[in-house]
PDB file of N, CA and C and ligand atoms in Angstrom:
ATOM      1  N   UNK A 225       0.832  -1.192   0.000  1.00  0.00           N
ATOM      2  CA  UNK A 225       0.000   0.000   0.000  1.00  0.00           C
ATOM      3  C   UNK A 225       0.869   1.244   0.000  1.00  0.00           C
ATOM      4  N   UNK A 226       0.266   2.456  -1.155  1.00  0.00           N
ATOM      5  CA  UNK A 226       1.281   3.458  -0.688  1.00  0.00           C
ATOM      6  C   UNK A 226       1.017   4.142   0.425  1.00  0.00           C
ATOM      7  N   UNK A 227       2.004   4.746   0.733  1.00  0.00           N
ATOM      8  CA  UNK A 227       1.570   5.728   1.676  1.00  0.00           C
ATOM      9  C   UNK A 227       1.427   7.159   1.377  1.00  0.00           C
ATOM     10  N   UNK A 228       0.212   7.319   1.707  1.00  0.00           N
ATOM     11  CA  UNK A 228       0.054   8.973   0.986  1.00  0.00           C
ATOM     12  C   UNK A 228       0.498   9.887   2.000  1.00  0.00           C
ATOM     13  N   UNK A 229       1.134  11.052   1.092  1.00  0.00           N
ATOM     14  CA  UNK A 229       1.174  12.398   2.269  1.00  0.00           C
ATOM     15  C   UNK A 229       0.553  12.996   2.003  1.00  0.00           C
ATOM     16  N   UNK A 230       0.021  14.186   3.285  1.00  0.00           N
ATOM     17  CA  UNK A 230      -0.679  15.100   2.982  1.00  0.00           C
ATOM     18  C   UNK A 230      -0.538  16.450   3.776  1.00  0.00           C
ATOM     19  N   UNK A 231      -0.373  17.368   2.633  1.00  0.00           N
ATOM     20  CA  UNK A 231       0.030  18.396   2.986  1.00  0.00           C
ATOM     21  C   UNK A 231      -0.780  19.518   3.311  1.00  0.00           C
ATOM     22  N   UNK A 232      -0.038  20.129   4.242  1.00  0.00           N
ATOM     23  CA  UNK A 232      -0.802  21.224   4.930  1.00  0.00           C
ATOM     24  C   UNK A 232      -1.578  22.584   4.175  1.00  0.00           C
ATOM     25  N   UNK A 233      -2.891  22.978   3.949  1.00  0.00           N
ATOM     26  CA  UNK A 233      -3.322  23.363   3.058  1.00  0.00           C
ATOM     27  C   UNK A 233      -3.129  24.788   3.170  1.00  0.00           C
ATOM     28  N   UNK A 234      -2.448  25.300   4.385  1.00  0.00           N
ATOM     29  CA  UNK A 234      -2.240  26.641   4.927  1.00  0.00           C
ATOM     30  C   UNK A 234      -0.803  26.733   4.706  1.00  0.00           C
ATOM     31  N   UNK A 235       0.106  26.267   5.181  1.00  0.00           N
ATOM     32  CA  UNK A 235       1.797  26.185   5.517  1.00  0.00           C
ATOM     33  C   UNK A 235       2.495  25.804   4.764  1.00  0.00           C
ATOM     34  N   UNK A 236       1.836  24.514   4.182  1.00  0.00           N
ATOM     35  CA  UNK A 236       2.485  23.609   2.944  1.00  0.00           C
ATOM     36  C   UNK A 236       3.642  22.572   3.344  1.00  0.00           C
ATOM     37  N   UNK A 237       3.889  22.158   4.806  1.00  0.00           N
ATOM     38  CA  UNK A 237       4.077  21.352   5.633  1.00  0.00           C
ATOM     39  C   UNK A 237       3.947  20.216   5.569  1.00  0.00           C
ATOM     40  N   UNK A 238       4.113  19.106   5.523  1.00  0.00           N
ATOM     41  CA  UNK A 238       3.684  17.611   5.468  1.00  0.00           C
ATOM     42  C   UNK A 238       2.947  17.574   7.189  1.00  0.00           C
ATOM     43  N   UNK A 239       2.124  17.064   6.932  1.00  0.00           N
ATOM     44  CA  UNK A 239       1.013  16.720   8.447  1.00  0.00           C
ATOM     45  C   UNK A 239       1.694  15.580   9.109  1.00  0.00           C
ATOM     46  N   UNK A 240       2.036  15.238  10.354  1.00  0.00           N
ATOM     47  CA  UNK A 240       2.750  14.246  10.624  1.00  0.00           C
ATOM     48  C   UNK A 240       1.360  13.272  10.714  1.00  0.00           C
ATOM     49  N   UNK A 241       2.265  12.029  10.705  1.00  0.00           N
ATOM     50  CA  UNK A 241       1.635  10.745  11.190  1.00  0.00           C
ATOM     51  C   UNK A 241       1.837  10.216  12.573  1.00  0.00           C
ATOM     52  N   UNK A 242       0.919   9.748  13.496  1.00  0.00           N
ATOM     53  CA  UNK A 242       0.600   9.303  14.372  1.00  0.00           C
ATOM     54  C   UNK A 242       0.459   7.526  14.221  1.00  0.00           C
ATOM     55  N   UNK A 243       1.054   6.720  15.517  1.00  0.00           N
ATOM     56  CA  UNK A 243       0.569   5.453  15.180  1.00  0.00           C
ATOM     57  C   UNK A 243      -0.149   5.306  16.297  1.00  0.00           C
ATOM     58  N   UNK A 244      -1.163   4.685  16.179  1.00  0.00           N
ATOM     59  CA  UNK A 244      -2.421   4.352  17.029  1.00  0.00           C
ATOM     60  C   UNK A 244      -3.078   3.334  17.439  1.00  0.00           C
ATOM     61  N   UNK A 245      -3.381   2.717  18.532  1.00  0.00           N
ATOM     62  CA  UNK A 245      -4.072   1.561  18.734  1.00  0.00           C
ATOM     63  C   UNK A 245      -5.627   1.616  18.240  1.00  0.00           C
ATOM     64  N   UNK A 246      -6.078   1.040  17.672  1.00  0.00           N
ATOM     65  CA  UNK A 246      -7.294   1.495  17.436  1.00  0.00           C
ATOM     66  C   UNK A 246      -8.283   0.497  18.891  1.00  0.00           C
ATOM     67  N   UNK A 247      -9.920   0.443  18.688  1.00  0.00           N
ATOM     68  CA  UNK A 247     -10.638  -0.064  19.458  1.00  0.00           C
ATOM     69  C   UNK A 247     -10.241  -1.775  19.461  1.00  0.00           C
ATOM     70  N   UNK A 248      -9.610  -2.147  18.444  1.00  0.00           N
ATOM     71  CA  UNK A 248      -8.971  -3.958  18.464  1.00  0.00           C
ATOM     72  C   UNK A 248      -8.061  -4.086  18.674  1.00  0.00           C
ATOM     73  N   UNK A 249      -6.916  -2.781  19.003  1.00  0.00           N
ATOM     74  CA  UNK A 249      -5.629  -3.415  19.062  1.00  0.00           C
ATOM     75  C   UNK A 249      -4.685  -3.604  18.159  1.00  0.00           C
ATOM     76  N   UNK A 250      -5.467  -3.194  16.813  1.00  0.00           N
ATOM     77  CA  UNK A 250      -4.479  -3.405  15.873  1.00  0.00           C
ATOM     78  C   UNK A 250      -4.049  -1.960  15.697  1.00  0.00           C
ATOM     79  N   UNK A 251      -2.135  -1.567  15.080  1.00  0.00           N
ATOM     80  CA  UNK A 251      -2.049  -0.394  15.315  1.00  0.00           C
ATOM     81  C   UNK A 251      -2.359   0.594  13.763  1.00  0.00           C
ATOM     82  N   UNK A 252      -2.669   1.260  13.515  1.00  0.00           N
ATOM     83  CA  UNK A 252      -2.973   2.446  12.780  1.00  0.00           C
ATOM     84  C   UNK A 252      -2.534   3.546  12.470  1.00  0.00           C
ATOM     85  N   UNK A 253      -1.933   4.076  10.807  1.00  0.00           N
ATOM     86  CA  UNK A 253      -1.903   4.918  11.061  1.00  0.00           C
ATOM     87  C   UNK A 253      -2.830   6.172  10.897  1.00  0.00           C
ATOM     88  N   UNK A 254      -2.794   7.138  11.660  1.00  0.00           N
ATOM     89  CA  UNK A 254      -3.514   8.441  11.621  1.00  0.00           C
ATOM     90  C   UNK A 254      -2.774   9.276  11.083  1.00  0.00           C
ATOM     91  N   UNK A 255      -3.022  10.397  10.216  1.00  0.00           N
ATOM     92  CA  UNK A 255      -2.978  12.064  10.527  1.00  0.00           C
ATOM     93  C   UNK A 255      -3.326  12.616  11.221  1.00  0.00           C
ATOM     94  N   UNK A 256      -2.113  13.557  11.917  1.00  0.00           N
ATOM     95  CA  UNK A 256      -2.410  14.222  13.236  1.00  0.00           C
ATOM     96  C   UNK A 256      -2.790  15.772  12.248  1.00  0.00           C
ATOM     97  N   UNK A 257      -4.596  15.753  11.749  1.00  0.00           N
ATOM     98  CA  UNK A 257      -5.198  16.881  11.460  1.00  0.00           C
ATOM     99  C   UNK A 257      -5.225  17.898  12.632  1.00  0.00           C
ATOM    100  N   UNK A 258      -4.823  19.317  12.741  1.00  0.00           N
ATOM    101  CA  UNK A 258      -5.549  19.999  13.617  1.00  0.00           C
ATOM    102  C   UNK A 258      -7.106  20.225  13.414  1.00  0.00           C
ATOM    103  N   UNK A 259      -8.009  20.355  14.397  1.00  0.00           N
ATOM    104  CA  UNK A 259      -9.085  20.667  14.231  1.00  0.00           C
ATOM    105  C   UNK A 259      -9.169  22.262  14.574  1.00  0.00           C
ATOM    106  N   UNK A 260     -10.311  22.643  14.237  1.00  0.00           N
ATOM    107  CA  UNK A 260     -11.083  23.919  14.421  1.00  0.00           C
ATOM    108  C   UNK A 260     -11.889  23.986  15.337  1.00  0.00           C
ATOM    109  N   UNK A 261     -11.884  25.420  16.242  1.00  0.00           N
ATOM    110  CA  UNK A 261     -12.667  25.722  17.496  1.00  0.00           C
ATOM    111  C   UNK A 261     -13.091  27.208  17.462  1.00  0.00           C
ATOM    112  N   UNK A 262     -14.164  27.261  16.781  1.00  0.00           N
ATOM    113  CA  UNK A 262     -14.365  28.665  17.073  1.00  0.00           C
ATOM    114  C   UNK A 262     -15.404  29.072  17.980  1.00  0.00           C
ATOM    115  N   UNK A 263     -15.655  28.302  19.076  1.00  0.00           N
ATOM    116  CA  UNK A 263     -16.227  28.457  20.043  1.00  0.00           C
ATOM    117  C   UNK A 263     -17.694  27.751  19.859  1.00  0.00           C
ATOM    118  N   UNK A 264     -18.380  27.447  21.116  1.00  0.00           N
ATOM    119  CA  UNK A 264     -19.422  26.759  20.804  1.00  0.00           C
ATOM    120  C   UNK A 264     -20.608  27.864  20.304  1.00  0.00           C
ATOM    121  N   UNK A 265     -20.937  27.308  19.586  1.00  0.00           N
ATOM    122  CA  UNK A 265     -21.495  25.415  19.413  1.00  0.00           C
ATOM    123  C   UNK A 265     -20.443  24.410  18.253  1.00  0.00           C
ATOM    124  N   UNK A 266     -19.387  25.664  17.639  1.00  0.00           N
ATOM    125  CA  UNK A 266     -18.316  25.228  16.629  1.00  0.00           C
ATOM    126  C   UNK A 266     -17.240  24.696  16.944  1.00  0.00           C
ATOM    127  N   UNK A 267     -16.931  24.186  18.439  1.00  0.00           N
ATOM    128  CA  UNK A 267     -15.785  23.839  18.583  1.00  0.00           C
ATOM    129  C   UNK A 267     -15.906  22.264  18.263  1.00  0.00           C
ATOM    130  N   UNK A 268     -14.493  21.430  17.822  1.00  0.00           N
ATOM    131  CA  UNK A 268     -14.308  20.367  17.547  1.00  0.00           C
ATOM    132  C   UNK A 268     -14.306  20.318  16.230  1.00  0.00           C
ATOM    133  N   UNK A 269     -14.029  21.385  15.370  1.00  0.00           N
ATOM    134  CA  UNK A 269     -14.998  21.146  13.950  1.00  0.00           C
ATOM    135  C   UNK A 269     -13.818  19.954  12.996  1.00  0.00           C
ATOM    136  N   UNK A 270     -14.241  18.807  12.092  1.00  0.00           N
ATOM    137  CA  UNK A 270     -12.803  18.384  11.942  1.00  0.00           C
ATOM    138  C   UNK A 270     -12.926  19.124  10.677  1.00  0.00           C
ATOM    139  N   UNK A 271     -11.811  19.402   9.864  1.00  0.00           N
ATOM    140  CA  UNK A 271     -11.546  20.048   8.759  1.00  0.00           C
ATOM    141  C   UNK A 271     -11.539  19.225   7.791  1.00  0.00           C
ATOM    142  N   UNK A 272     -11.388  17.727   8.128  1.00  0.00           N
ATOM    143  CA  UNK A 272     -11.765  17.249   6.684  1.00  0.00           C
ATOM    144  C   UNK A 272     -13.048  17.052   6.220  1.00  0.00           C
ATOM    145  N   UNK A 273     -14.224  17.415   7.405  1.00  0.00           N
ATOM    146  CA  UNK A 273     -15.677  17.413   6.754  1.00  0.00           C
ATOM    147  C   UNK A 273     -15.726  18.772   5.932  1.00  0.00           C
ATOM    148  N   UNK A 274     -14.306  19.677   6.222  1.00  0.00           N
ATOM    149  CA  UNK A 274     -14.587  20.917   5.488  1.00  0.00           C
ATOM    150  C   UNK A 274     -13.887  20.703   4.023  1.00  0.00           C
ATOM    151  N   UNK A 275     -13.140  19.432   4.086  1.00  0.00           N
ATOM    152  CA  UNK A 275     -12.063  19.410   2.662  1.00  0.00           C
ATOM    153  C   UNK A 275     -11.142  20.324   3.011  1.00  0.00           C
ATOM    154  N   UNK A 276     -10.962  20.481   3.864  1.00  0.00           N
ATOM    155  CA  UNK A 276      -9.067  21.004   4.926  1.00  0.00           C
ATOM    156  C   UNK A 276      -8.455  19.865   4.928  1.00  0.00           C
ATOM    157  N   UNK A 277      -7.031  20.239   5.212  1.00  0.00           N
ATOM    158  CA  UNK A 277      -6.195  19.698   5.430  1.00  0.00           C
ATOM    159  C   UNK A 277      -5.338  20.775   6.235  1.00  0.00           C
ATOM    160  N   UNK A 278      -5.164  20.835   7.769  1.00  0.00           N
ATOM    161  CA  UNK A 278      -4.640  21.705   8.321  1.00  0.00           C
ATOM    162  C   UNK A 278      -3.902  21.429   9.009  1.00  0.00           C
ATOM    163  N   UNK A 279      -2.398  21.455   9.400  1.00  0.00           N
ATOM    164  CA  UNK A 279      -1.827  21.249  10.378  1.00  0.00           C
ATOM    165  C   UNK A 279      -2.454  21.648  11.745  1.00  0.00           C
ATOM    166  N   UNK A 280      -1.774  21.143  12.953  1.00  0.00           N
ATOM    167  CA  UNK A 280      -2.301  21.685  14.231  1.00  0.00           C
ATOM    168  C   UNK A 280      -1.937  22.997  14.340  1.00  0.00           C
ATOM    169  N   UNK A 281      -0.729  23.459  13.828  1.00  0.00           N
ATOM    170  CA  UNK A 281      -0.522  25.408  14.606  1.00  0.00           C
ATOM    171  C   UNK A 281      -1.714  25.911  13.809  1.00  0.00           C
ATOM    172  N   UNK A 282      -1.438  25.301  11.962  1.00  0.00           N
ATOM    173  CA  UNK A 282      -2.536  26.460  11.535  1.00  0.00           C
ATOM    174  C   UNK A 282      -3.525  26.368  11.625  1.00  0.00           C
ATOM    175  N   UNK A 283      -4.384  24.949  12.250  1.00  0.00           N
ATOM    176  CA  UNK A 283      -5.743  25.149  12.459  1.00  0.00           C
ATOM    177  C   UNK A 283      -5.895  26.003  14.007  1.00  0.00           C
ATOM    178  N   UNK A 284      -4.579  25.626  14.683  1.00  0.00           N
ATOM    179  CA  UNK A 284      -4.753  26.451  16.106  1.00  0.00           C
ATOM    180  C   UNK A 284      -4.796  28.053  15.677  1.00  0.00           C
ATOM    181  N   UNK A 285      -3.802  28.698  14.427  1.00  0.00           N
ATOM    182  CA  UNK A 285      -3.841  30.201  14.609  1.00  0.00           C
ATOM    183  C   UNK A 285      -5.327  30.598  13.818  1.00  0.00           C
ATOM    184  N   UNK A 286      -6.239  29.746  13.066  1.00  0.00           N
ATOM    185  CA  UNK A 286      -6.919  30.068  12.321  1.00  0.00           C
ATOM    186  C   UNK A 286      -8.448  30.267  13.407  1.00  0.00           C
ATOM    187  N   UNK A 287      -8.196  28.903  14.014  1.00  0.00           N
ATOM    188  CA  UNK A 287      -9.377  28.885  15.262  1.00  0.00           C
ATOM    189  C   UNK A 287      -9.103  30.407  16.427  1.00  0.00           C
ATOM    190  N   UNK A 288      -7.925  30.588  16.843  1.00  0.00           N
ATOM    191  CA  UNK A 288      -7.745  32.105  17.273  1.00  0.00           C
ATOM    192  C   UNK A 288      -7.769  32.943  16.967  1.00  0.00           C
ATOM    193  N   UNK A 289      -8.169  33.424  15.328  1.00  0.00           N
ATOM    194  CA  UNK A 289      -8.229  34.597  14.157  1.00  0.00           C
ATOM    195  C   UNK A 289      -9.506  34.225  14.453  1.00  0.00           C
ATOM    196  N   UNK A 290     -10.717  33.101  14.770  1.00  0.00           N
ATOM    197  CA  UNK A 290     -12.045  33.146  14.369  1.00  0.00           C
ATOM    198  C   UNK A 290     -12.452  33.726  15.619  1.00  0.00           C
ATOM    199  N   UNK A 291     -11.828  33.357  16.405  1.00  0.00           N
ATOM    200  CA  UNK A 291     -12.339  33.423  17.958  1.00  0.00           C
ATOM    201  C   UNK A 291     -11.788  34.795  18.474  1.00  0.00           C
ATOM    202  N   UNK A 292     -11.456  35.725  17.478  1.00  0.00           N
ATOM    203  CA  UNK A 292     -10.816  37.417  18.121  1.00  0.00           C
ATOM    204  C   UNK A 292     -11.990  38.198  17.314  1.00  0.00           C
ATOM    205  N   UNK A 293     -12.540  37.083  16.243  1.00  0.00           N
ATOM    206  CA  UNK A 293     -13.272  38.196  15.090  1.00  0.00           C
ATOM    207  C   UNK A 293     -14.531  38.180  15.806  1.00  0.00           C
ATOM    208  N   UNK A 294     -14.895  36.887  16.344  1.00  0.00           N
ATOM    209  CA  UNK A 294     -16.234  36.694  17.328  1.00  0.00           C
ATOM    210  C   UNK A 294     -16.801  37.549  18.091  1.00  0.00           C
ATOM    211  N   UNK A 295     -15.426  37.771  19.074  1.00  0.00           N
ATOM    212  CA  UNK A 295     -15.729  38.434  20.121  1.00  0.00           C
ATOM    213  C   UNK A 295     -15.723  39.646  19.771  1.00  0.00           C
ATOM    214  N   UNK A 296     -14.981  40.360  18.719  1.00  0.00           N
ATOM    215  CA  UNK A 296     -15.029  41.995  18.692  1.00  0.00           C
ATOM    216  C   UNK A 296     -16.260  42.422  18.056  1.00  0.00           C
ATOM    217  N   UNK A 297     -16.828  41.174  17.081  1.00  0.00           N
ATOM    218  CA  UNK A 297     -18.791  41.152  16.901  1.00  0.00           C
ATOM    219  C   UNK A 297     -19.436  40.950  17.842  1.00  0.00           C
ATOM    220  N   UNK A 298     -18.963  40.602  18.837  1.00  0.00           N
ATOM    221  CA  UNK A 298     -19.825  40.791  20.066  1.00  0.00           C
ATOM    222  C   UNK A 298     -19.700  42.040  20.685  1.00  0.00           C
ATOM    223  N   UNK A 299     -18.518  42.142  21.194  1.00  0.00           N
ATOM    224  CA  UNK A 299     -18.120  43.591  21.329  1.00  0.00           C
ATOM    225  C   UNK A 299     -18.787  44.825  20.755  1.00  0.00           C
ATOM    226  N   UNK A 300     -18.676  44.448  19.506  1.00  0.00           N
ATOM    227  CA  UNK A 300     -19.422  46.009  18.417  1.00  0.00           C
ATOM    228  C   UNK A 300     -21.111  45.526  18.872  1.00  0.00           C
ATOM    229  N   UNK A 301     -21.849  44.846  19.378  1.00  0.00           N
ATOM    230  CA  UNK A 301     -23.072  44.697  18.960  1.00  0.00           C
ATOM    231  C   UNK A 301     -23.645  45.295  20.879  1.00  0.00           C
ATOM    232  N   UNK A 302     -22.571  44.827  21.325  1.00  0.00           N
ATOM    233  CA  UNK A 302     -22.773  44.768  22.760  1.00  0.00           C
ATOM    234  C   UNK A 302     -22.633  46.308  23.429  1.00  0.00           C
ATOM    235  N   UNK A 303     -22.218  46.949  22.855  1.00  0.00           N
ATOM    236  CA  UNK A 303     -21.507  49.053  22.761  1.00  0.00           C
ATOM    237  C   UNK A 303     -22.930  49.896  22.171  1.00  0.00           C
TER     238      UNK A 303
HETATM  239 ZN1  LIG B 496       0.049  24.261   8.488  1.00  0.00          ZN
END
C-alpha cells in the first residue's frame, strides 16, 4: 500500500503521522489533522468534513483569528 502524504493546506508542511491503537488493538496509522474551534457550538470542527487539510498550529492560529473576530462582533453589537 502506498503511503500517501498530505500536505498542509495553509503552511504547505507535510502533516505528521501518528501510530495508534485502534478499538482492536491493531495499530494504525492516523494524521495528526488539527481541528477547528471557534467556540461553541463550533468547537471540535474536523476540517476534513470541510475538505481542509490543516496542520495543528494552523488550524490552532486560524481557530484564534475566528475566535478574536467573534468576540469583537460581540463587542461592536454589545456598545
Ligand atoms: Zn500548516
Amino acid at each position: 500500500m502506498k503511503i500517501e502524504t498530505i500536505i498542509c493546506d495553509c503552511c504547505g508542511e507535510e502533516i505528521p503521522k501518528v501510530k495508534k491503537k485502534d478499538i482492536f488493538g491493531i495499530e494504525r496509522e492516523y494524521y495528526r489533522l488539527g481541528k477547528l474551534n471557534y467556540g461553541y457550538p463550533f468547537n471540535d470542527i474536523n476540517c476534513r468534513t470541510l475538505g481542509l487539510h490543516l496542520c495543528d498550529r494552523c488550524a490552532g492560529n486560524i481557530s484564534l483569528e475566528m475566535y478574536k473576530t467573534r468576540v469583537e462582533l460581540c463587542g461592536g453589537l454589545t456598545e
